Amino acid sequence: MATEFHNLQELRQSPSLATKVFIQRDYSEGTVCRFQIKFPSELGSRIERTLFEDTVKTLNTYYAEAEKVGGQSYMEGCLACATAYFIFFCMETRYEKVLKKISGYIQEQNEKIYAPRGLLLTDPVERGMRVIEVSVFEDRGSSGSSPSSNVSSGISQR
Amino acid sequence: MKHCEYQQIDPQALSTPTPTLPPQHAVVQEEKKGETARRKWEVFPGKNRFYCDGRIIVAQQSGVLPLTLGLILVTTVLFFVFDCPFLLKHLTVFIPAIGGVLFVFVVISLLQTSFTDPGILPRATPDEAADIEKQIDNSGSSTYRPPPRTKEVMINQQVVKLKYCFTCKMFRPPRTSHCSLCDNCVERFDHHCPWVGNCVGKRNYRFFYTFIVSLSFLTVFIFGCVATHLALRAQGGRGLMFALQESPASAVELVICFFSVWSILGLSGFHTYLVASNLTTNEDIKGSWSGKSGTEDTGNPYSYNNIITNCCSVLCGPMPPSLIDRRGFMPVEESSQTVATEIELAAKNEINVCTQGTKDLLESASRSPCPQTGKPQTVSTSCPDSIDPADPAVTFNPDVTSDPDPVAVPSLKCGGRHHSHTTSPPDEPRQLHHHHHNRHHKTRSARSSSKRAALHISNPAYNVSLSPPTSPGLGPSHGTGAEEHVRDNFATLH
């Protein structure tokens, strides 16, 4: 558990990236966008399991909403076909609207929960919807020791 | 694209105080700042071409698209000029109206299919690739040539194997396939259509379907109208030859429509079947789901087992956005910091951890325990034939840089060849079309090799630093020489 809380200012001053953790996709329900809720061991000491799992579950809910094949998407699809798909130039699709909501949510989570713990979530859209990238920054309390020790401990995990 | 404040605490963007730098570094940084920021499409690693500053994306070879457009235009224009006046007078005004609507649909859906991103997956970042390699190394063997990497997942209680893509350095999501012509992984890959000049995948399948359905309607409509026109002219015992002499353009239209209607109707029927059973052409040809049980419904884990639901989900489902962000800007700080890294390496042989940026730490630490033996295997083992392991420029590529361009280039050399083997079986029925491309390979390879050279030259310091014995002039030409050699091999496979 991190004993020191960081804020964004502190992170700006000592930006030592220790490692990156990748949350992979969960394909058990098909090709819909869903991420595994498995809590990675590298984050064990940095953040509470429930907080992290809540974030991933909320993201999954948002993606399910974006990809839901229901009344509204049928309307959108039929209207698009009827207008020879010109409507896509004028209107924002529902998927894009939900993606904007998601990026707002991730930013809010980063500000409130992750940055104070020296973590940073990257929006999956920037990684091709393949992974949720969690950047783990070095704990400021241990920055007295040389950064190479953190990195070599990362290597020894291999 | 996302200009949120977290760009600022991105470690690459922050400038840590770097020590006494050689004057080269200052010069290069100034050069980078002086350049206008480049858009991501300019450094896109696949073989696509971009127009209108990244708004329009097409495959490398669009050789047959002008023919498709030309045929449709010629036939429709002839129809409107020579047949419509007669039919307007003798039948009804709806004939040209319907023809016009169908024509508009056909052309718009064709252009949408050709110019839309089919669902290209961006290649894995070096960090992701390293993470995946780590997981594979943990579980796999350490033989010189690793076995084809697969991962099994359960989808709707059915086991599906995911393959590792050596070019894109990631496990392909289900239903994703790597197109060797475009050198991209495409989601829900259907096929690469030369008539349309693009891959058909998740994002443009509905346009493609609209195109072939409306084109079959248009072809049948024109055929019917022209036949009616000729029949009306031949009335009164004057005979067909007389009618043809009066309206020779109708003969041309008849011939074109007659020969195209069978293939287009057949294609529409085939794709209607695919849509109804939620299959892709790729899966159908490979027999991914039909081999296991008698009926196709139980085999396919993606099917909803209901024709209407399948149709609606494929054609009226939500439109996912393009993942490759063609018009986004390259982060200038990242590339300049990377360039600085390479120059520092050239200047000093040993790595001084206290003086480097944070991203450099990870790269250098991953490299230092295995300078020549570990990482280069990822390049040489995938294609030992086409890469000269002695070439330092090639060997060092996967290790050093965080900039995706040099990593992508050698993987293109070997990935392209590798994937020509894996994807040629589904392309077998399309060989007729691919013979067109053999002619284009030689002419296009010159342009592509200049693009590859440009990718090399974009980091001139990188070339200089990593291969001091070879001049920068040799570097790109060696790379492109290998590239052309690989592409020729690919061409001969077809």
PDB file of C-alpha atoms in Angstrom, chain A residues 8 11-12 15-20 22 24-25 27-31 42 66-69 73-74 76-78 81-82 84-86 88-89 93-96 99 103 107 110-111 115 120 123 125-131 133 137 147-148 151 154-155 157-158, chain B residues 1-2 4-6 8-9 11-12 14 16 105 108 112 121-125 127-128 131-132 134-135 138 151 153-156 162 170 173-175 187 206-207 210 302 304 309 312-313 315-321 323 353 358-359 361-362 365-366 369 375:
ATOM      1  CA  LEU A   8      -0.169  15.483 -10.276  1.00  0.00           C
ATOM      2  CA  LEU A  11       4.310  13.201 -10.549  1.00  0.00           C
ATOM      3  CA  ARG A  12       5.355  15.892 -12.964  1.00  0.00           C
ATOM      4  CA  PRO A  15       8.321  11.028 -13.577  1.00  0.00           C
ATOM      5  CA  SER A  16      10.078   7.742 -13.127  1.00  0.00           C
ATOM      6  CA  LEU A  17       8.086   5.069 -14.820  1.00  0.00           C
ATOM      7  CA  ALA A  18       8.686   1.745 -13.169  1.00  0.00           C
ATOM      8  CA  THR A  19       6.629  -0.545 -15.336  1.00  0.00           C
ATOM      9  CA  LYS A  20       3.476  -0.871 -17.369  1.00  0.00           C
ATOM     10  CA  PHE A  22      -1.566  -4.482 -19.427  1.00  0.00           C
ATOM     11  CA  GLN A  24      -6.031  -7.868 -21.769  1.00  0.00           C
ATOM     12  CA  ARG A  25      -9.349  -8.380 -23.446  1.00  0.00           C
ATOM     13  CA  TYR A  27     -13.268 -12.849 -25.245  1.00  0.00           C
ATOM     14  CA  SER A  28     -15.498 -15.227 -23.335  1.00  0.00           C
ATOM     15  CA  GLU A  29     -18.618 -13.494 -24.653  1.00  0.00           C
ATOM     16  CA  GLY A  30     -17.484 -13.137 -28.223  1.00  0.00           C
ATOM     17  CA  THR A  31     -15.962 -10.192 -29.985  1.00  0.00           C
ATOM     18  CA  GLU A  42       2.015  -5.954  -9.984  1.00  0.00           C
ATOM     19  CA  ALA A  66     -21.768   1.333 -26.986  1.00  0.00           C
ATOM     20  CA  GLU A  67     -21.928  -1.997 -28.752  1.00  0.00           C
ATOM     21  CA  LYS A  68     -25.459  -2.931 -27.795  1.00  0.00           C
ATOM     22  CA  VAL A  69     -27.427  -4.164 -30.774  1.00  0.00           C
ATOM     23  CA  SER A  73     -28.656   1.023 -33.216  1.00  0.00           C
ATOM     24  CA  TYR A  74     -31.179  -0.432 -35.661  1.00  0.00           C
ATOM     25  CA  GLU A  76     -29.249   4.456 -36.736  1.00  0.00           C
ATOM     26  CA  GLY A  77     -28.292   1.688 -39.146  1.00  0.00           C
ATOM     27  CA  CYS A  78     -31.473   1.873 -41.187  1.00  0.00           C
ATOM     28  CA  CYS A  81     -28.582   3.021 -45.172  1.00  0.00           C
ATOM     29  CA  ALA A  82     -31.547   5.056 -46.354  1.00  0.00           C
ATOM     30  CA  ALA A  84     -26.673   6.290 -48.428  1.00  0.00           C
ATOM     31  CA  TYR A  85     -24.519   6.650 -45.308  1.00  0.00           C
ATOM     32  CA  PHE A  86     -24.271  10.408 -45.673  1.00  0.00           C
ATOM     33  CA  PHE A  88     -22.221   9.596 -40.826  1.00  0.00           C
ATOM     34  CA  PHE A  89     -20.731  12.855 -42.039  1.00  0.00           C
ATOM     35  CA  THR A  93     -22.647   7.881 -33.922  1.00  0.00           C
ATOM     36  CA  ARG A  94     -23.722   6.479 -30.594  1.00  0.00           C
ATOM     37  CA  TYR A  95     -20.439   4.625 -30.300  1.00  0.00           C
ATOM     38  CA  GLU A  96     -18.476   7.846 -30.586  1.00  0.00           C
ATOM     39  CA  LEU A  99     -16.312   6.762 -26.263  1.00  0.00           C
ATOM     40  CA  SER A 103     -12.521   9.133 -21.893  1.00  0.00           C
ATOM     41  CA  GLN A 107      -9.755  11.151 -16.799  1.00  0.00           C
ATOM     42  CA  ASN A 110      -7.080   9.150 -12.982  1.00  0.00           C
ATOM     43  CA  GLU A 111      -7.495  12.426 -11.140  1.00  0.00           C
ATOM     44  CA  ALA A 115      -2.717   9.641  -9.799  1.00  0.00           C
ATOM     45  CA  LEU A 120      -2.038   6.226 -14.732  1.00  0.00           C
ATOM     46  CA  ASP A 123      -7.676   5.026 -22.633  1.00  0.00           C
ATOM     47  CA  VAL A 125      -8.919   3.568 -27.667  1.00  0.00           C
ATOM     48  CA  GLU A 126      -5.360   4.819 -27.899  1.00  0.00           C
ATOM     49  CA  ARG A 127      -4.108   1.240 -27.859  1.00  0.00           C
ATOM     50  CA  GLY A 128      -6.497  -0.078 -30.483  1.00  0.00           C
ATOM     51  CA  MET A 129      -8.968  -1.373 -27.874  1.00  0.00           C
ATOM     52  CA  ARG A 130      -6.632  -4.234 -27.155  1.00  0.00           C
ATOM     53  CA  VAL A 131      -5.489  -3.472 -23.639  1.00  0.00           C
ATOM     54  CA  GLU A 133      -2.474   0.128 -20.098  1.00  0.00           C
ATOM     55  CA  PHE A 137       5.223   5.149 -11.478  1.00  0.00           C
ATOM     56  CA  PRO A 147      15.957   3.655 -10.301  1.00  0.00           C
ATOM     57  CA  SER A 148      17.889   0.736 -11.710  1.00  0.00           C
ATOM     58  CA  VAL A 151      13.883  -1.842 -13.253  1.00  0.00           C
ATOM     59  CA  GLY A 154      11.115  -5.891 -13.212  1.00  0.00           C
ATOM     60  CA  ILE A 155      13.579  -7.953 -15.238  1.00  0.00           C
ATOM     61  CA  GLN A 157      10.165 -11.213 -12.837  1.00  0.00           C
ATOM     62  CA  ARG A 158      10.723 -12.521 -16.335  1.00  0.00           C
TER      63      ARG A 158
ATOM     64  CA  MET B   1      -6.843  13.516 -30.361  1.00  0.00           C
ATOM     65  CA  LYS B   2      -7.021  13.359 -26.587  1.00  0.00           C
ATOM     66  CA  CYS B   4      -6.035  15.928 -21.747  1.00  0.00           C
ATOM     67  CA  GLU B   5      -3.597  17.032 -19.129  1.00  0.00           C
ATOM     68  CA  TYR B   6      -2.207  13.530 -18.798  1.00  0.00           C
ATOM     69  CA  GLN B   8       1.930  16.297 -19.615  1.00  0.00           C
ATOM     70  CA  ILE B   9       2.737  13.678 -17.063  1.00  0.00           C
ATOM     71  CA  PRO B  11       7.119  10.353 -18.885  1.00  0.00           C
ATOM     72  CA  GLN B  12       8.364  10.646 -22.414  1.00  0.00           C
ATOM     73  CA  LEU B  14       8.868  15.402 -19.591  1.00  0.00           C
ATOM     74  CA  THR B  16      14.712  15.326 -17.551  1.00  0.00           C
ATOM     75  CA  PHE B 105     -26.539   4.150 -54.183  1.00  0.00           C
ATOM     76  CA  ILE B 108     -21.708   6.061 -52.977  1.00  0.00           C
ATOM     77  CA  GLN B 112     -17.481   4.255 -49.027  1.00  0.00           C
ATOM     78  CA  LEU B 121      -5.882  -2.765 -35.797  1.00  0.00           C
ATOM     79  CA  PRO B 122      -2.926  -0.573 -34.929  1.00  0.00           C
ATOM     80  CA  ARG B 123       0.231  -2.485 -34.215  1.00  0.00           C
ATOM     81  CA  ALA B 124       1.215  -3.175 -30.664  1.00  0.00           C
ATOM     82  CA  THR B 125       3.363  -0.594 -28.947  1.00  0.00           C
ATOM     83  CA  ASP B 127       5.809  -2.036 -24.342  1.00  0.00           C
ATOM     84  CA  GLU B 128       2.850  -4.238 -25.147  1.00  0.00           C
ATOM     85  CA  ASP B 131       4.851  -7.733 -22.207  1.00  0.00           C
ATOM     86  CA  ILE B 132       3.428 -10.375 -24.515  1.00  0.00           C
ATOM     87  CA  LYS B 134       7.472 -11.999 -21.541  1.00  0.00           C
ATOM     88  CA  GLN B 135       4.306 -14.033 -21.094  1.00  0.00           C
ATOM     89  CA  ASN B 138       7.468 -17.780 -19.401  1.00  0.00           C
ATOM     90  CA  LYS B 151      -3.574 -18.904 -27.308  1.00  0.00           C
ATOM     91  CA  VAL B 153      -9.877 -18.817 -25.337  1.00  0.00           C
ATOM     92  CA  MET B 154     -13.410 -19.900 -24.609  1.00  0.00           C
ATOM     93  CA  ILE B 155     -16.027 -18.074 -26.579  1.00  0.00           C
ATOM     94  CA  ASN B 156     -19.607 -19.012 -25.802  1.00  0.00           C
ATOM     95  CA  LEU B 162      -6.013 -17.043 -31.273  1.00  0.00           C
ATOM     96  CA  MET B 170       0.040  -9.142 -30.777  1.00  0.00           C
ATOM     97  CA  PRO B 173      -8.524 -10.955 -31.525  1.00  0.00           C
ATOM     98  CA  PRO B 174     -11.076 -13.526 -32.697  1.00  0.00           C
ATOM     99  CA  ARG B 175     -12.186 -13.133 -36.310  1.00  0.00           C
ATOM    100  CA  GLU B 187     -10.973  -6.926 -37.507  1.00  0.00           C
ATOM    101  CA  ARG B 206     -22.142  -3.030 -44.571  1.00  0.00           C
ATOM    102  CA  PHE B 207     -21.036  -0.656 -47.330  1.00  0.00           C
ATOM    103  CA  THR B 210     -24.998  -2.423 -49.899  1.00  0.00           C
ATOM    104  CA  TYR B 302     -20.671 -15.811 -32.949  1.00  0.00           C
ATOM    105  CA  TYR B 304     -27.163 -15.692 -32.666  1.00  0.00           C
ATOM    106  CA  THR B 309     -30.773 -11.131 -35.381  1.00  0.00           C
ATOM    107  CA  CYS B 312     -29.421  -6.908 -37.906  1.00  0.00           C
ATOM    108  CA  SER B 313     -26.244  -7.270 -35.900  1.00  0.00           C
ATOM    109  CA  LEU B 315     -25.729  -4.715 -41.057  1.00  0.00           C
ATOM    110  CA  CYS B 316     -27.408  -2.471 -38.530  1.00  0.00           C
ATOM    111  CA  GLY B 317     -25.040  -2.856 -35.636  1.00  0.00           C
ATOM    112  CA  PRO B 318     -23.247   0.130 -34.158  1.00  0.00           C
ATOM    113  CA  MET B 319     -20.505   1.603 -36.292  1.00  0.00           C
ATOM    114  CA  PRO B 320     -17.194   1.327 -34.438  1.00  0.00           C
ATOM    115  CA  PRO B 321     -14.746   4.185 -34.924  1.00  0.00           C
ATOM    116  CA  LEU B 323      -8.728   2.758 -34.380  1.00  0.00           C
ATOM    117  CA  VAL B 353      21.219   5.303 -15.594  1.00  0.00           C
ATOM    118  CA  THR B 358      12.513   7.389 -17.760  1.00  0.00           C
ATOM    119  CA  LYS B 359      11.460   5.619 -20.966  1.00  0.00           C
ATOM    120  CA  LEU B 361      15.558   3.353 -18.536  1.00  0.00           C
ATOM    121  CA  LEU B 362      13.176   0.607 -19.456  1.00  0.00           C
ATOM    122  CA  ALA B 365      17.524  -2.232 -18.869  1.00  0.00           C
ATOM    123  CA  SER B 366      15.756  -4.676 -21.112  1.00  0.00           C
ATOM    124  CA  PRO B 369      21.267  -8.307 -19.863  1.00  0.00           C
ATOM    125  CA  LYS B 375      16.029 -10.085 -28.331  1.00  0.00           C
TER     126      LYS B 375
END
